[in-house]
Amino acid sequence: MEAISYNRPSLTALLRRHGIAPTHQRLEIAQVLFGRCHHLSADQILARVNEQHAETSKATVYNTLNLFCDRGLIREVIVDPKRVFYDPNTDPHHHLYNVDTGEITDIHAGALSVSGLPELPPGMVTEGVDIIVRMRASSPSVG
Amino acid sequence: MEAISYNRPSLTALLRRHGIAPTHQRLEIAQVLFGRCHHLSADQILARVNEQHAETSKATVYNTLNLFCDRGLIREVIVDPKRVFYDPNTDPHHHLYNVDTGEITDIHAGALSVSGLPELPPGMVTEGVDIIVRMRASSPSVG
DNA sequence: GCACAAATTAGACAAAGTCCAATTATTGAA
DNA sequence: TTCAATAATTGGACTTTGTCTAATTTGTGC
């Protein structure tokens, strides 16, 4: 895994390395993504970026998250039909999803192996394999 | 796999077996789900149900799909952040997702095995393991 | 036919995300 | 620096998916 420090100079370098001009707003967003707990939604990122003083618009947050995804800096996590989460960890790994709380935890891919995947149709290429383990508390009140 | 015929009497029986009163609208929706190609979104189901003559409202389609899910008749498929798809196949299986076209295909679980999944935290229970293989055409114009 | 419960409905509403035209930053060159 | 060109950001309107509610309709047993 690429070691990432969370200070401005190294975030600036990180963006540049991915061909992204390091503007003020992008650095703020990068800091939220890489500096705090993982798996935030666009809305949560918007709120955190503007915690101290409003400085970034909704449009910019969405633009930036899509840009970061396109450039391989972060990854979308699609587990909740209501919103997309963004994962600053781009190493191969999977997710444990707490259906009750919405909490997402990483599962390292190293320990895990999948066999028996079918061949893809000709001309097609795997973009990624997502494994989502959905869990819940064992004795919910619903019988 | 439970064999399901797609005529009214067997759909009626299917609903009753799951404790669901077989109303006209529910039978229409069941027919669309079980009788045609798989993995439809709520919107697609709404359109198909009202193809001939408008007979079912948006609210009923959403109510019914949620009811069918709760009762284990169908399953949600969460692969596209824009909408939920509904899968009439409730046997254990996984999905191949064509990122370019949005097309979803089944992967039978029989042929497939996963090892190395971590233990769940105490008091937690697996609700399901979803595996999504995302694929795309091998040489997209984007370099 | 009557009363009661269950299902359906239109349409208002909410949340996530996109789009656009106008403004503001940033950059490189002179 | 200053200027011009380009790139980024912005508010707000808009779209889409899905939920909610209060009123109506339907169905059931008696």
Coordinates of C-alpha atoms (C1' of nucleotides) in Angstrom, one line a residue:
Chain A
M1 CA 0.0 0.0 0.0
E2 CA 1.2 3.5 -0.9
A3 CA 1.9 5.3 2.3
I4 CA 0.1 8.6 2.5
S5 CA 0.7 11.3 5.0
Y6 CA -2.1 13.7 5.5
N7 CA -0.3 17.1 5.5
R8 CA -0.8 19.6 2.7
P9 CA 2.5 19.0 0.9
S10 CA 2.1 15.3 0.6
L11 CA -1.5 15.6 -0.4
T12 CA -0.5 18.1 -3.0
A13 CA 2.1 15.7 -4.3
L14 CA -0.4 12.9 -4.3
L15 CA -2.8 14.9 -6.5
R16 CA -0.1 15.9 -8.8
R17 CA 1.1 12.4 -9.2
H18 CA -2.4 11.5 -10.4
G19 CA -2.5 14.5 -12.8
I20 CA -4.9 16.6 -10.7
A21 CA -4.3 20.3 -10.1
P22 CA -4.2 20.7 -6.4
T23 CA -6.7 23.5 -5.7
H24 CA -7.7 24.6 -2.3
Q25 CA -11.1 22.7 -2.4
R26 CA -9.5 19.5 -3.7
L27 CA -7.0 19.5 -0.9
E28 CA -9.7 20.0 1.7
I29 CA -11.6 17.1 0.3
A30 CA -8.5 14.9 0.0
Q31 CA -7.7 15.8 3.7
V32 CA -11.2 14.6 4.8
L33 CA -10.9 11.4 2.7
F34 CA -7.4 10.4 3.7
G35 CA -7.2 11.9 7.1
R36 CA -10.3 10.6 8.8
C37 CA -12.3 7.5 9.1
H38 CA -13.1 5.7 5.9
H39 CA -16.2 5.2 3.8
L40 CA -17.8 8.6 3.8
S41 CA -20.7 9.6 1.6
A42 CA -20.6 12.8 -0.5
D43 CA -22.9 14.5 1.9
Q44 CA -20.8 13.6 4.9
I45 CA -17.7 14.9 3.0
L46 CA -19.5 18.1 2.1
A47 CA -20.4 18.6 5.8
R48 CA -16.9 18.0 7.1
V49 CA -15.2 20.1 4.5
N50 CA -17.5 23.0 5.6
E51 CA -17.3 22.3 9.3
Q52 CA -15.1 25.3 10.2
H53 CA -16.1 27.8 7.5
A54 CA -18.1 27.2 4.4
E55 CA -15.6 27.0 1.6
T56 CA -16.7 24.3 -0.8
S57 CA -19.9 23.9 -2.7
K58 CA -21.9 20.7 -3.3
A59 CA -21.2 20.7 -7.0
T60 CA -17.4 20.8 -6.3
V61 CA -17.6 17.9 -3.9
Y62 CA -19.4 15.8 -6.4
N63 CA -17.1 16.9 -9.2
T64 CA -14.0 16.2 -7.2
L65 CA -15.2 12.8 -5.9
N66 CA -15.9 11.7 -9.5
L67 CA -12.5 13.1 -10.6
F68 CA -10.7 11.2 -7.8
C69 CA -12.5 8.0 -8.8
D70 CA -11.6 8.4 -12.5
R71 CA -8.0 9.0 -11.6
G72 CA -7.8 6.0 -9.3
L73 CA -7.2 7.9 -6.1
I74 CA -10.3 6.6 -4.4
R75 CA -13.0 4.0 -5.0
E76 CA -16.7 3.9 -5.0
V77 CA -18.4 1.5 -2.6
I78 CA -21.8 0.4 -3.6
V79 CA -23.6 -1.3 -0.8
D80 CA -26.4 1.0 0.3
P81 CA -29.0 1.8 -2.3
K82 CA -29.5 5.3 -0.8
R83 CA -26.0 6.7 -1.4
V84 CA -22.5 6.0 -2.7
F85 CA -19.6 5.7 -0.2
Y86 CA -16.0 6.6 -1.1
D87 CA -13.1 4.5 0.0
P88 CA -9.6 6.0 0.1
N89 CA -8.1 2.6 0.2
T90 CA -7.6 1.4 -3.4
D91 CA -5.7 -1.8 -2.5
P92 CA -7.6 -4.9 -3.4
H93 CA -10.0 -5.6 -0.5
H94 CA -13.7 -6.2 0.2
H95 CA -16.3 -5.0 2.6
L96 CA -18.2 -6.1 5.7
Y97 CA -21.5 -4.2 5.8
N98 CA -23.5 -3.8 9.0
V99 CA -27.1 -3.8 7.6
D100 CA -28.4 -2.3 10.9
T101 CA -26.1 0.6 11.4
G102 CA -24.8 1.1 7.8
E103 CA -21.2 0.8 9.1
I104 CA -18.7 -0.5 6.5
T105 CA -15.4 -2.3 7.5
D106 CA -12.6 -3.5 5.2
I107 CA -11.8 -7.2 4.6
H108 CA -8.3 -7.6 3.4
A109 CA -8.1 -9.4 0.1
G110 CA -4.9 -11.2 1.1
A111 CA -6.5 -13.7 3.4
L112 CA -9.3 -14.3 0.9
S113 CA -9.6 -16.4 -2.2
V114 CA -12.4 -17.0 -4.6
S115 CA -12.4 -20.0 -7.0
G116 CA -14.8 -21.0 -9.6
L117 CA -15.6 -17.7 -11.2
P118 CA -16.9 -18.2 -14.7
E119 CA -15.0 -17.1 -17.8
L120 CA -16.0 -13.8 -19.2
P121 CA -17.6 -13.4 -22.6
P122 CA -15.0 -12.8 -25.3
G123 CA -13.8 -9.2 -25.6
M124 CA -14.7 -8.5 -22.0
V125 CA -12.3 -7.8 -19.2
T126 CA -12.8 -7.8 -15.4
E127 CA -12.8 -4.4 -13.9
G128 CA -13.0 -5.7 -10.4
V129 CA -14.6 -8.2 -8.1
D130 CA -16.5 -6.8 -5.1
I131 CA -17.4 -9.0 -2.2
I132 CA -19.8 -7.7 0.3
V133 CA -20.6 -9.6 3.5
R134 CA -23.8 -8.3 4.9
M135 CA -24.3 -8.9 8.6
R136 CA -26.8 -8.0 11.3
A137 CA -27.3 -8.5 15.0
S138 CA -28.2 -12.2 15.6
S139 CA -31.6 -11.9 17.3
P140 CA -33.4 -8.9 16.0
S141 CA -36.9 -8.2 17.4
V142 CA -38.4 -9.1 14.1
G143 CA -39.2 -12.8 14.4
Chain B
M1 CA -34.7 -24.2 -7.1
E2 CA -38.4 -23.9 -6.7
A3 CA -40.1 -24.4 -10.0
I4 CA -42.4 -21.5 -10.8
S5 CA -44.9 -21.4 -13.6
Y6 CA -46.0 -18.1 -14.8
N7 CA -49.7 -18.5 -15.1
R8 CA -52.1 -16.9 -12.8
P9 CA -53.1 -19.9 -10.7
S10 CA -49.5 -20.8 -9.8
L11 CA -48.5 -17.2 -9.2
T12 CA -51.6 -16.9 -6.9
A13 CA -50.4 -20.0 -5.1
L14 CA -46.9 -18.6 -4.8
L15 CA -48.1 -15.4 -3.2
R16 CA -50.3 -17.3 -0.8
R17 CA -47.5 -19.6 0.2
H18 CA -45.6 -16.5 1.2
G19 CA -48.5 -15.1 3.1
I20 CA -49.3 -12.4 0.6
A21 CA -52.9 -11.7 -0.5
P22 CA -53.0 -12.1 -4.3
T23 CA -54.5 -8.9 -5.5
H24 CA -54.8 -8.0 -9.2
Q25 CA -51.8 -5.5 -9.0
R26 CA -49.6 -7.9 -7.1
L27 CA -50.2 -10.7 -9.7
E28 CA -49.4 -8.3 -12.5
I29 CA -46.2 -7.4 -10.9
A30 CA -45.3 -11.0 -10.1
Q31 CA -46.0 -11.9 -13.7
V32 CA -43.6 -9.3 -14.9
L33 CA -40.9 -10.4 -12.4
F34 CA -41.2 -14.1 -12.9
G35 CA -42.3 -14.2 -16.5
R36 CA -39.8 -12.0 -18.2
C37 CA -36.1 -11.3 -18.3
H38 CA -34.5 -10.8 -14.9
H39 CA -33.1 -7.9 -13.0
L40 CA -35.6 -5.2 -13.6
S41 CA -35.7 -1.9 -11.8
A42 CA -38.9 -0.5 -10.1
D43 CA -39.3 1.9 -13.0
Q44 CA -39.0 -0.8 -15.6
I45 CA -41.6 -2.9 -13.8
L46 CA -43.9 0.1 -13.5
A47 CA -43.7 0.6 -17.2
R48 CA -44.2 -3.0 -18.1
V49 CA -47.1 -3.5 -15.8
N50 CA -48.9 -0.5 -17.4
E51 CA -47.9 -1.4 -21.0
Q52 CA -51.3 -2.5 -22.2
H53 CA -53.6 -0.3 -20.0
A54 CA -52.6 1.7 -16.9
E55 CA -53.6 -0.3 -14.0
T56 CA -51.0 0.1 -11.2
S57 CA -49.6 3.1 -9.5
K58 CA -46.0 3.9 -8.7
A59 CA -46.7 3.7 -5.0
T60 CA -48.1 0.2 -5.4
V61 CA -45.1 -1.0 -7.4
Y62 CA -42.7 0.2 -4.7
N63 CA -44.9 -1.2 -1.9
T64 CA -45.2 -4.5 -3.6
L65 CA -41.5 -4.9 -4.4
N66 CA -40.6 -4.1 -0.8
L67 CA -43.3 -6.6 0.4
F68 CA -42.0 -9.3 -2.0
C69 CA -38.4 -8.7 -0.7
D70 CA -39.5 -8.8 3.0
R71 CA -41.3 -12.1 2.4
G72 CA -38.3 -13.6 0.6
L73 CA -40.0 -13.9 -2.8
I74 CA -37.4 -11.8 -4.6
R75 CA -34.1 -10.2 -3.8
E76 CA -32.6 -6.7 -4.2
V77 CA -29.5 -6.4 -6.3
I78 CA -27.3 -3.5 -5.5
V79 CA -24.8 -2.9 -8.2
D80 CA -25.8 0.4 -9.8
P81 CA -25.8 3.5 -7.6
K82 CA -28.7 4.9 -9.5
R83 CA -31.3 2.3 -8.9
V84 CA -32.1 -1.0 -7.2
F85 CA -32.7 -4.0 -9.4
Y86 CA -35.0 -6.9 -8.3
D87 CA -34.0 -10.5 -8.8
P88 CA -36.7 -13.2 -8.9
N89 CA -34.1 -15.8 -8.3
T90 CA -33.6 -16.3 -4.6
D91 CA -31.3 -19.3 -4.8
P92 CA -27.7 -18.5 -3.7
H93 CA -26.0 -17.0 -6.6
H94 CA -23.9 -14.0 -7.6
H95 CA -23.8 -11.4 -10.3
L96 CA -21.8 -10.4 -13.4
Y97 CA -22.3 -6.7 -14.1
N98 CA -21.6 -5.1 -17.4
V99 CA -20.4 -1.7 -16.5
D100 CA -20.9 -0.3 -20.0
T101 CA -24.4 -1.5 -20.6
G102 CA -25.8 -2.0 -17.1
E103 CA -26.7 -5.6 -18.0
I104 CA -26.7 -8.1 -15.1
T105 CA -26.2 -11.8 -15.4
D106 CA -26.3 -14.6 -12.8
I107 CA -23.3 -16.6 -11.6
H108 CA -24.4 -19.8 -10.1
A109 CA -23.1 -20.2 -6.6
G110 CA -22.6 -23.9 -7.0
A111 CA -19.4 -23.6 -9.1
L112 CA -18.0 -20.9 -6.8
S113 CA -16.3 -21.0 -3.5
V114 CA -14.9 -18.3 -1.2
S115 CA -12.4 -19.1 1.5
G116 CA -10.7 -16.9 4.1
L117 CA -13.7 -14.8 5.1
P118 CA -13.1 -13.2 8.5
E119 CA -15.0 -14.1 11.6
L120 CA -17.9 -11.8 12.4
P121 CA -17.9 -9.8 15.6
P122 CA -19.7 -11.6 18.4
G123 CA -23.5 -11.4 18.3
M124 CA -23.4 -10.8 14.5
V125 CA -24.8 -13.1 11.9
T126 CA -24.2 -13.2 8.2
E127 CA -27.2 -12.1 6.2
G128 CA -25.6 -12.9 2.9
V129 CA -22.5 -12.7 0.8
D130 CA -22.8 -10.8 -2.5
I131 CA -20.2 -11.2 -5.1
I132 CA -20.2 -8.8 -8.0
V133 CA -17.9 -9.2 -10.9
R134 CA -17.7 -6.0 -12.8
M135 CA -16.6 -6.3 -16.4
R136 CA -16.3 -4.0 -19.4
A137 CA -15.3 -4.2 -23.1
S138 CA -11.5 -4.8 -23.2
S139 CA -10.4 -1.8 -25.3
P140 CA -12.5 1.1 -24.5
S141 CA -11.7 4.4 -26.4
V142 CA -10.6 5.9 -23.1
G143 CA -6.9 5.3 -23.0
Chain C
dG1 C1' -76.4 -4.9 1.8
dC2 C1' -73.3 -3.6 5.7
dA3 C1' -69.4 -2.9 8.4
dC4 C1' -64.6 -3.6 8.7
dA5 C1' -60.0 -4.3 7.3
dA6 C1' -56.7 -4.3 3.7
dA7 C1' -54.9 -2.5 -0.6
dT8 C1' -54.4 1.1 -3.8
dT9 C1' -54.1 5.8 -5.3
dA10 C1' -52.5 10.7 -6.7
dG11 C1' -49.7 13.7 -5.7
dA12 C1' -46.8 16.1 -2.4
dC13 C1' -42.5 15.4 -0.6
dA14 C1' -37.4 14.2 0.3
dA15 C1' -32.7 13.0 -0.8
dA16 C1' -28.9 12.1 -4.0
dG17 C1' -26.8 13.6 -7.7
dT18 C1' -26.3 16.4 -12.3
dC19 C1' -26.2 20.4 -15.2
dC20 C1' -25.5 25.0 -16.6
dA21 C1' -24.2 29.7 -17.3
dA22 C1' -21.8 33.0 -14.7
dT23 C1' -18.0 34.0 -11.7
dT24 C1' -13.5 33.3 -9.8
dA25 C1' -8.7 31.2 -9.6
dT26 C1' -4.7 29.7 -11.6
dT27 C1' -1.2 29.6 -14.8
dG28 C1' 2.2 30.9 -18.2
dA29 C1' 4.2 34.2 -21.0
dA30 C1' 5.9 38.7 -21.8
Chain D
dT1 C1' 3.7 42.4 -12.5
dT2 C1' 0.1 42.3 -15.7
dC3 C1' -2.6 40.1 -19.1
dA4 C1' -4.9 36.7 -21.4
dA5 C1' -6.2 32.0 -21.6
dT6 C1' -7.7 28.1 -19.4
dA7 C1' -9.4 25.6 -15.6
dA8 C1' -12.1 25.3 -11.5
dT9 C1' -15.9 26.7 -8.7
dT10 C1' -20.4 28.3 -7.7
dG11 C1' -25.6 28.7 -6.8
dG12 C1' -29.5 27.2 -8.0
dA13 C1' -32.5 24.9 -11.1
dC14 C1' -33.4 20.4 -12.3
dT15 C1' -33.8 15.1 -12.6
dT16 C1' -34.4 10.7 -10.7
dT17 C1' -35.5 7.4 -7.3
dG18 C1' -38.1 6.4 -3.8
dT19 C1' -41.3 7.5 0.4
dC20 C1' -45.3 9.3 2.8
dT21 C1' -50.1 10.5 3.6
dA22 C1' -54.8 11.0 3.6
dA23 C1' -58.6 9.7 0.9
dT24 C1' -60.7 6.2 -1.9
dT25 C1' -61.5 1.6 -3.5
dT26 C1' -61.7 -3.2 -2.9
dG27 C1' -62.7 -7.4 -0.8
dT28 C1' -64.6 -10.3 3.0
dG29 C1' -67.6 -12.3 6.2
dC30 C1' -71.9 -12.0 8.1

